[in-house]
Short mmCIF file of C-alpha atoms (C1' of nucleotides) in Angstrom, two decimals:
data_model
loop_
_atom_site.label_atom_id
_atom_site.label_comp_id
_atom_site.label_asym_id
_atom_site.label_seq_id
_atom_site.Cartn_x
_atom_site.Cartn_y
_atom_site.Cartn_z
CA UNK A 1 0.00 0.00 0.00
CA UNK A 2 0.67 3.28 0.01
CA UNK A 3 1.49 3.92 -3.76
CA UNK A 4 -1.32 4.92 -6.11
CA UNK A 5 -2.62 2.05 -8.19
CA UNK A 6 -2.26 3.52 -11.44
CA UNK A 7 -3.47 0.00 -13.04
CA UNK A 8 -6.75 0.60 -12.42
CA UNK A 9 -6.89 3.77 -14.56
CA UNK A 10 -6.52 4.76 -17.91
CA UNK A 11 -3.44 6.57 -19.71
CA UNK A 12 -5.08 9.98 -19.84
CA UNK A 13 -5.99 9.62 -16.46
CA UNK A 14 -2.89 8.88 -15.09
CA UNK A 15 -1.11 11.79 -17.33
CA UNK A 16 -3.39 14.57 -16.33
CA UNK A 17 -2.86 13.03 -12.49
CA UNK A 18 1.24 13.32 -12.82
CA UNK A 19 0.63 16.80 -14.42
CA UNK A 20 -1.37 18.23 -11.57
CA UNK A 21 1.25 16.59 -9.70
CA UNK A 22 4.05 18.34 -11.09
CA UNK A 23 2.39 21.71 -10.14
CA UNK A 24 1.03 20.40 -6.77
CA UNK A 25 3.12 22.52 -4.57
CA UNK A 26 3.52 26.26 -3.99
CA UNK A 27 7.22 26.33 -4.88
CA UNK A 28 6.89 25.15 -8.26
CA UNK A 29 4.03 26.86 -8.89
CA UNK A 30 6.64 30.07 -8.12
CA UNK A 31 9.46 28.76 -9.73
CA UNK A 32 6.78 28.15 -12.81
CA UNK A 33 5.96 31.79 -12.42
CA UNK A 34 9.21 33.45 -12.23
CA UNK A 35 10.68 31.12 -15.68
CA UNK A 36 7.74 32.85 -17.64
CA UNK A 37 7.83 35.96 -16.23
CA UNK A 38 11.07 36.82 -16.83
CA UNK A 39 10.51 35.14 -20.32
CA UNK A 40 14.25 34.37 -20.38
CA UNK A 41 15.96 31.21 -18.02
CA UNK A 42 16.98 32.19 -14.80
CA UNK A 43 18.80 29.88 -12.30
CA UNK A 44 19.78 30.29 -8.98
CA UNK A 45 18.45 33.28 -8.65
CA UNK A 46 15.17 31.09 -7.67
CA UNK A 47 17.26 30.39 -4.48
CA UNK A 48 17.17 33.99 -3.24
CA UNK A 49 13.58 34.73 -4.61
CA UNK A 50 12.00 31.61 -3.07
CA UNK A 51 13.24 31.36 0.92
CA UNK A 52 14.05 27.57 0.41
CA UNK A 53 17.34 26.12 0.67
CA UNK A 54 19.20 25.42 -2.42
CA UNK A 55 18.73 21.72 -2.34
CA UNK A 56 15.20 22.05 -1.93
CA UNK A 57 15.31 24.33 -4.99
CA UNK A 58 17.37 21.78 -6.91
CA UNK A 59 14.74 19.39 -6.20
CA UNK A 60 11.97 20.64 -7.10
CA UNK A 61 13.79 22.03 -10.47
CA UNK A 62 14.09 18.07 -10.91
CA UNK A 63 11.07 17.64 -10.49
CA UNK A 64 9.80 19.71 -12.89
CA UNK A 65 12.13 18.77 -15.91
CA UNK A 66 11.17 15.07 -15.20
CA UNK A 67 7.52 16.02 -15.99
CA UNK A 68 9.19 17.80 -19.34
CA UNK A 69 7.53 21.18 -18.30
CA UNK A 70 10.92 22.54 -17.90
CA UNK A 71 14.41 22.59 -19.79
CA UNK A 72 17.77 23.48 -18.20
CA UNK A 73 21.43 23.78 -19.60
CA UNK A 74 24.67 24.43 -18.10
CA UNK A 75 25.90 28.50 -18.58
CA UNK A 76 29.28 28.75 -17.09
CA UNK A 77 29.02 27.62 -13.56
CA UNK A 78 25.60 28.17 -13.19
CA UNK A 79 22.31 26.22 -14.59
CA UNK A 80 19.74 27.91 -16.92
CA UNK A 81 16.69 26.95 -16.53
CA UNK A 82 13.39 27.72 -19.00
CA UNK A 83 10.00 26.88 -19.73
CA UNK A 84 9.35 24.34 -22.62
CA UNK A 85 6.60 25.86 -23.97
CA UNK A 86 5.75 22.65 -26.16
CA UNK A 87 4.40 20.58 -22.94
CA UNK A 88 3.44 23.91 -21.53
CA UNK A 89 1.14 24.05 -24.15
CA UNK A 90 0.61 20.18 -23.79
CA UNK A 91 -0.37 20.92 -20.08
CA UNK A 92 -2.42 23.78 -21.07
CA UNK A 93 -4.67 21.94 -23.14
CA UNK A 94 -4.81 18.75 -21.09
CA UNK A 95 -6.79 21.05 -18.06
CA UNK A 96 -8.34 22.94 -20.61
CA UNK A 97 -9.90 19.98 -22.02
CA UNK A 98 -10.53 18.42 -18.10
CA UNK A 99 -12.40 21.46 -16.84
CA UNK A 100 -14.95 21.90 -19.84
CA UNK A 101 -18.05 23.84 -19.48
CA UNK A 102 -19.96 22.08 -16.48
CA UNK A 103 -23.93 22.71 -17.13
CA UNK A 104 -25.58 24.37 -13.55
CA UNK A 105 -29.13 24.41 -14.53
CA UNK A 106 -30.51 25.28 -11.18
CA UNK A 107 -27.06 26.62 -10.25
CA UNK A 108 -26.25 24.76 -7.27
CA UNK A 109 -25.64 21.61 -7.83
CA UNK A 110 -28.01 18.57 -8.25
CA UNK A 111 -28.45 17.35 -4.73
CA UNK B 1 10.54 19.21 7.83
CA UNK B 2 8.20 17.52 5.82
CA UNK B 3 5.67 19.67 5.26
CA UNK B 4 5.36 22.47 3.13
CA UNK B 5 6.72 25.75 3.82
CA UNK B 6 3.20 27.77 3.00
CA UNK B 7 4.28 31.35 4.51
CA UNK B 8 6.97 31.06 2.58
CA UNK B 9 4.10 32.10 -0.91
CA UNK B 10 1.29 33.91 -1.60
CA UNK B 11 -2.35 33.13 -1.16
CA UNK B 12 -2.83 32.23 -4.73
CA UNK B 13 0.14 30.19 -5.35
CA UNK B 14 -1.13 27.73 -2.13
CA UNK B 15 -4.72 27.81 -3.14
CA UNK B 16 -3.83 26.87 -7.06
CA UNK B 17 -1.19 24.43 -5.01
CA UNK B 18 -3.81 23.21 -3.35
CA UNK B 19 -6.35 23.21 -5.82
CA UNK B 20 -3.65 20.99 -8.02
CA UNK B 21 -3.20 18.63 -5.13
CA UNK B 22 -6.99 17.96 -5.00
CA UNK B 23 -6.92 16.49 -8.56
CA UNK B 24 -3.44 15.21 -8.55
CA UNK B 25 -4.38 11.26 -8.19
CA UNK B 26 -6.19 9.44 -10.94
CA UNK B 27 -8.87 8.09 -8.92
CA UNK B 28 -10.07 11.27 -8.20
CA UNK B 29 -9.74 12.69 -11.78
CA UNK B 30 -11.82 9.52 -12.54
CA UNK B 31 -14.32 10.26 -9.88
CA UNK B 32 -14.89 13.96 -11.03
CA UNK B 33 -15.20 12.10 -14.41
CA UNK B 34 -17.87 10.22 -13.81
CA UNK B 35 -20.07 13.26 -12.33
CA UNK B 36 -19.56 15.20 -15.64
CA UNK B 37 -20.35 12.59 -17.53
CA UNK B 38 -23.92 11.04 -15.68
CA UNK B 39 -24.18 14.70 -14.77
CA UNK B 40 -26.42 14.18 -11.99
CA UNK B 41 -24.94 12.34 -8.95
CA UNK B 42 -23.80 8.51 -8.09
CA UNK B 43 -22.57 6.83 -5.11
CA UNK B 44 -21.67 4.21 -4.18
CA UNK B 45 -21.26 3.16 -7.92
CA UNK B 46 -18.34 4.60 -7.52
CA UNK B 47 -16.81 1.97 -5.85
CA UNK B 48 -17.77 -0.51 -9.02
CA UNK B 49 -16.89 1.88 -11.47
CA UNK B 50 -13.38 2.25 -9.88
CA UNK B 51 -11.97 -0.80 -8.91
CA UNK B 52 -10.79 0.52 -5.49
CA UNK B 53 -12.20 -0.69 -1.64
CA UNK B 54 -15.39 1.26 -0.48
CA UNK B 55 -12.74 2.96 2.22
CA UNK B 56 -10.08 4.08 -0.30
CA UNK B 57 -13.16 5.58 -2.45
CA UNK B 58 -14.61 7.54 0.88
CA UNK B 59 -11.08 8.70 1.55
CA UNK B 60 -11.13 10.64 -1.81
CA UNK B 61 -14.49 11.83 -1.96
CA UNK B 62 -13.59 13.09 1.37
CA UNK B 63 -10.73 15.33 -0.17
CA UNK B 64 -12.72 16.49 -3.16
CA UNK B 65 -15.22 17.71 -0.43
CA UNK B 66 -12.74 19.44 1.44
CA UNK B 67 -11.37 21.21 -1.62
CA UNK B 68 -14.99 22.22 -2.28
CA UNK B 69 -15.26 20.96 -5.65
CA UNK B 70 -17.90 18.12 -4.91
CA UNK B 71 -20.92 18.24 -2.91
CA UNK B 72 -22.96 15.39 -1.45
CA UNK B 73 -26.08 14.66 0.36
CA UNK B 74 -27.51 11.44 2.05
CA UNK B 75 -30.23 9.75 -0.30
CA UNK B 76 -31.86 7.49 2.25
CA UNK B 77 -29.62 4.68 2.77
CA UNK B 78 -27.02 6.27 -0.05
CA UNK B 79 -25.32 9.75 -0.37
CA UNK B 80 -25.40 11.43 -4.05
CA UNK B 81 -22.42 13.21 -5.06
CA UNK B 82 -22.34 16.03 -7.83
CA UNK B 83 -19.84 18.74 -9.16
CA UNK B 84 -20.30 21.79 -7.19
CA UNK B 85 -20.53 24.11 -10.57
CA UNK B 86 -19.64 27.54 -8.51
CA UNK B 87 -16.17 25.85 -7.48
CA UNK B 88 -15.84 24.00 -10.69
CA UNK B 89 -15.44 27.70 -12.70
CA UNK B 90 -13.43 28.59 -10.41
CA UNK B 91 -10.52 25.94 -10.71
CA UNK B 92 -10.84 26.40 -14.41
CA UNK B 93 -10.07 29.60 -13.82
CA UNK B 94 -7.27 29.37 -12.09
CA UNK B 95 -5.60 26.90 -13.94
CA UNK B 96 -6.43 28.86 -17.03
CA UNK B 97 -4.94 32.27 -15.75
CA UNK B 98 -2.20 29.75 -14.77
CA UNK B 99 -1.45 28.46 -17.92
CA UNK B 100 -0.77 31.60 -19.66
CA UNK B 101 -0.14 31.68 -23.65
CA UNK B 102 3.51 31.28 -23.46
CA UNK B 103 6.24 32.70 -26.13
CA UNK B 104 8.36 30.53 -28.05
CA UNK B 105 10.16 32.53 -30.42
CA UNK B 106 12.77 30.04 -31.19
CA UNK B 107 10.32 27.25 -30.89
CA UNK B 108 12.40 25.48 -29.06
CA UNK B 109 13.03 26.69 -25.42
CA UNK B 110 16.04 29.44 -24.39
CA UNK B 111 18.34 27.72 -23.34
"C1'" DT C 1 -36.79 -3.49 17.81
"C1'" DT C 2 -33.96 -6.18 14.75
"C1'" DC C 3 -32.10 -6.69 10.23
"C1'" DT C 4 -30.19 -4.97 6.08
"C1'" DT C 5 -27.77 -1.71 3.34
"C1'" DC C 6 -24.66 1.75 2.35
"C1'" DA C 7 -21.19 5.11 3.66
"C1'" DA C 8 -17.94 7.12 7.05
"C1'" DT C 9 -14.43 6.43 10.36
"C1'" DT C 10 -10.63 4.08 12.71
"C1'" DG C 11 -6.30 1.93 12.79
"C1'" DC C 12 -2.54 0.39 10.59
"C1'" DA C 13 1.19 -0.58 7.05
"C1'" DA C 14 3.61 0.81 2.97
"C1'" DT C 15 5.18 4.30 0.26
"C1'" DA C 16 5.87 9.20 -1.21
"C1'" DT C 17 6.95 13.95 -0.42
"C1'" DT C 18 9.26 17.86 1.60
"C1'" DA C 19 13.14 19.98 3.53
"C1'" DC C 20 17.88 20.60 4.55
"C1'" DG C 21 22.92 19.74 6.18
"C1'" DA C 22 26.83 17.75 4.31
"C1'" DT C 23 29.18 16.45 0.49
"C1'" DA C 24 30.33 15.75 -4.26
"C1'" DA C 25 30.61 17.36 -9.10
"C1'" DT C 26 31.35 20.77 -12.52
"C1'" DT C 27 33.13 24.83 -14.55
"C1'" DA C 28 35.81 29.03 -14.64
"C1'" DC C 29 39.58 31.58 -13.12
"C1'" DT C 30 44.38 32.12 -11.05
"C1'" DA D 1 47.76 22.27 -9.77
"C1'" DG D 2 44.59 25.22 -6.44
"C1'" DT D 3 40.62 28.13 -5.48
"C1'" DA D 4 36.06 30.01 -5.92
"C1'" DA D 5 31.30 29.72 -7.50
"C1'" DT D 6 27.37 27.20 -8.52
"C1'" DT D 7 24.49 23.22 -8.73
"C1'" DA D 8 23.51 18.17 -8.01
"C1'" DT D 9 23.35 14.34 -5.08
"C1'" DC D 10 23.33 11.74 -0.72
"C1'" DG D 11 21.56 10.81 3.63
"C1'" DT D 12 18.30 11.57 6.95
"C1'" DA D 13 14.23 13.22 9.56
"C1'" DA D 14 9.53 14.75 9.60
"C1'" DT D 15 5.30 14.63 7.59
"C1'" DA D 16 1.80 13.33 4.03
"C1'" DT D 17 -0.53 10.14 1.07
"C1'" DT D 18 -2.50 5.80 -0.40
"C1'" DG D 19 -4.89 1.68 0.47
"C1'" DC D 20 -7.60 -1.55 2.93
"C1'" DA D 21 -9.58 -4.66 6.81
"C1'" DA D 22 -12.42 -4.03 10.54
"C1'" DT D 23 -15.62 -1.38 12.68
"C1'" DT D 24 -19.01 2.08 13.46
"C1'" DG D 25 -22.92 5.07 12.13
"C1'" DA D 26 -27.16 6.19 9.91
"C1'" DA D 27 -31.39 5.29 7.50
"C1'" DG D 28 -34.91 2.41 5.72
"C1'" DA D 29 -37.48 -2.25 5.79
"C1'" DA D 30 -39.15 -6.26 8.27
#
DNA sequence: TTCTTCAATTGCAATATTACGATAATTACT
DNA sequence: AGTAATTATCGTAATATTGCAATTGAAGAA
C-alpha cells in the first residue's frame, strides 16, 4: 500500500494526475511563475527569490524537468533553466480539455 | 521538515497548489469524471466503477469535499455526489490564468 | 426493535513527499 | 595544480498520502 494504483486507470488519467502533480506545490508553482515571467531562463536566482534552501530548490527544479515542463542547460558555472513551452502548451490543453463547461441548470448543484 | 513551507508564498500560489493537489491522483480525476459525464450524482457506484475498496473511495471523496469541488447529500440509505458548478469555474479559472499563452520565439526553449 | 444496506471512520502498514545539512561534481579563473 | 562559485546528489528526519480490513454510524425495511 501506500502507492497509487495507477493500473486501475486509464493513460489519460494517469497523465493529467502526474501533471497536476508536477504543479502540486507552492514552490513550483513560483518557480513556474518566475521562468515565464522573466521570459528568459533564470537559475539560482530562484534560491534567493524563493526562501528555500538550495537543495530544496534543486529538487523541485528536478522535479519539474522530469515532468518535461521545464528545460535546463549548463551557462558557465551556473544552470539555466526555462520553460518548454511545447508541454506547456501540452499541459495547457490537457486542463483545458478536463475542466470543460460544467452545465448548472438550477445553479447549485443537483443534490 | 516535511511539510510544506506555506508562509513562505502567496495566497494564490497555495490555493492553485492546493487546488492541483486535490486532482493530482487518478482516482479522483476519474471520480470527477464520472459526475460530468452522468451529470447528476452517483454513489456508491463509484466503488464498481473504480476498482478501489469502499474505504479508499470515501477517503477521496472526502478530499474532493474538502477542496470544495464536490458536494454530497444522504439519499436514504445512499449519499449522491455532484460537481459543485460555482467551485468548478473557479478551478478552471485558475488553472487557465495559470497556464498563460507562453512565447516561443525560437520554438524550441532558451536555453 | 432487529435486520439490512450503504457510507464514514478508525487503525494500521507501505510508500511518497518535503526539507535541509553535508558532500560531491562541474566549470571558470588564477 | 589550487581556489572560488554554482548546482547536483546523498543521507536523513519529519510529515503526508494511499490503500484496505475491521468497525461504526445512519437510514430504511421487516
Amino acid at each position: 500500500m501506500g502507492s497509487t494504483k495507477t493500473d486501475l486507470f486509464n493513460k489519460k488519467q494517469n497523465e493529467l494526475a502526474n501533471m497536476a502533480k508536477a504543479i502540486a506545490h507552492p514552490a513550483r508553482i513560483a518557480i513556474l511563475e518566475q521562468l515565464v515571467k522573466t521570459n528568459a531562463c533564470i537559475c539560482g536566482d530562484l534560491v534567493v527569490e524563493l526562501g528555500l534552501a538550495q537543495p530544496t530548490i534543486s529538487q523541485h527544479l528536478k522535479e519539474l524537468k522530469l515532468a518535461g515542463i521545464i528545460q535546463g542547460s549548463v551557462e558557465g558555472t551556473s544552470v539555466c533553466y526555462c520553460i518548454d513551452p511545447k508541454v506547456w502548451k501540452k499541459f495547457r490543453e490537457f486542463f483545458n480539455n478536463f475542466f470543460v463547461e460544467v452545465g448548472d441548470p438550477t445553479g447549485e448543484g443537483c443534490c
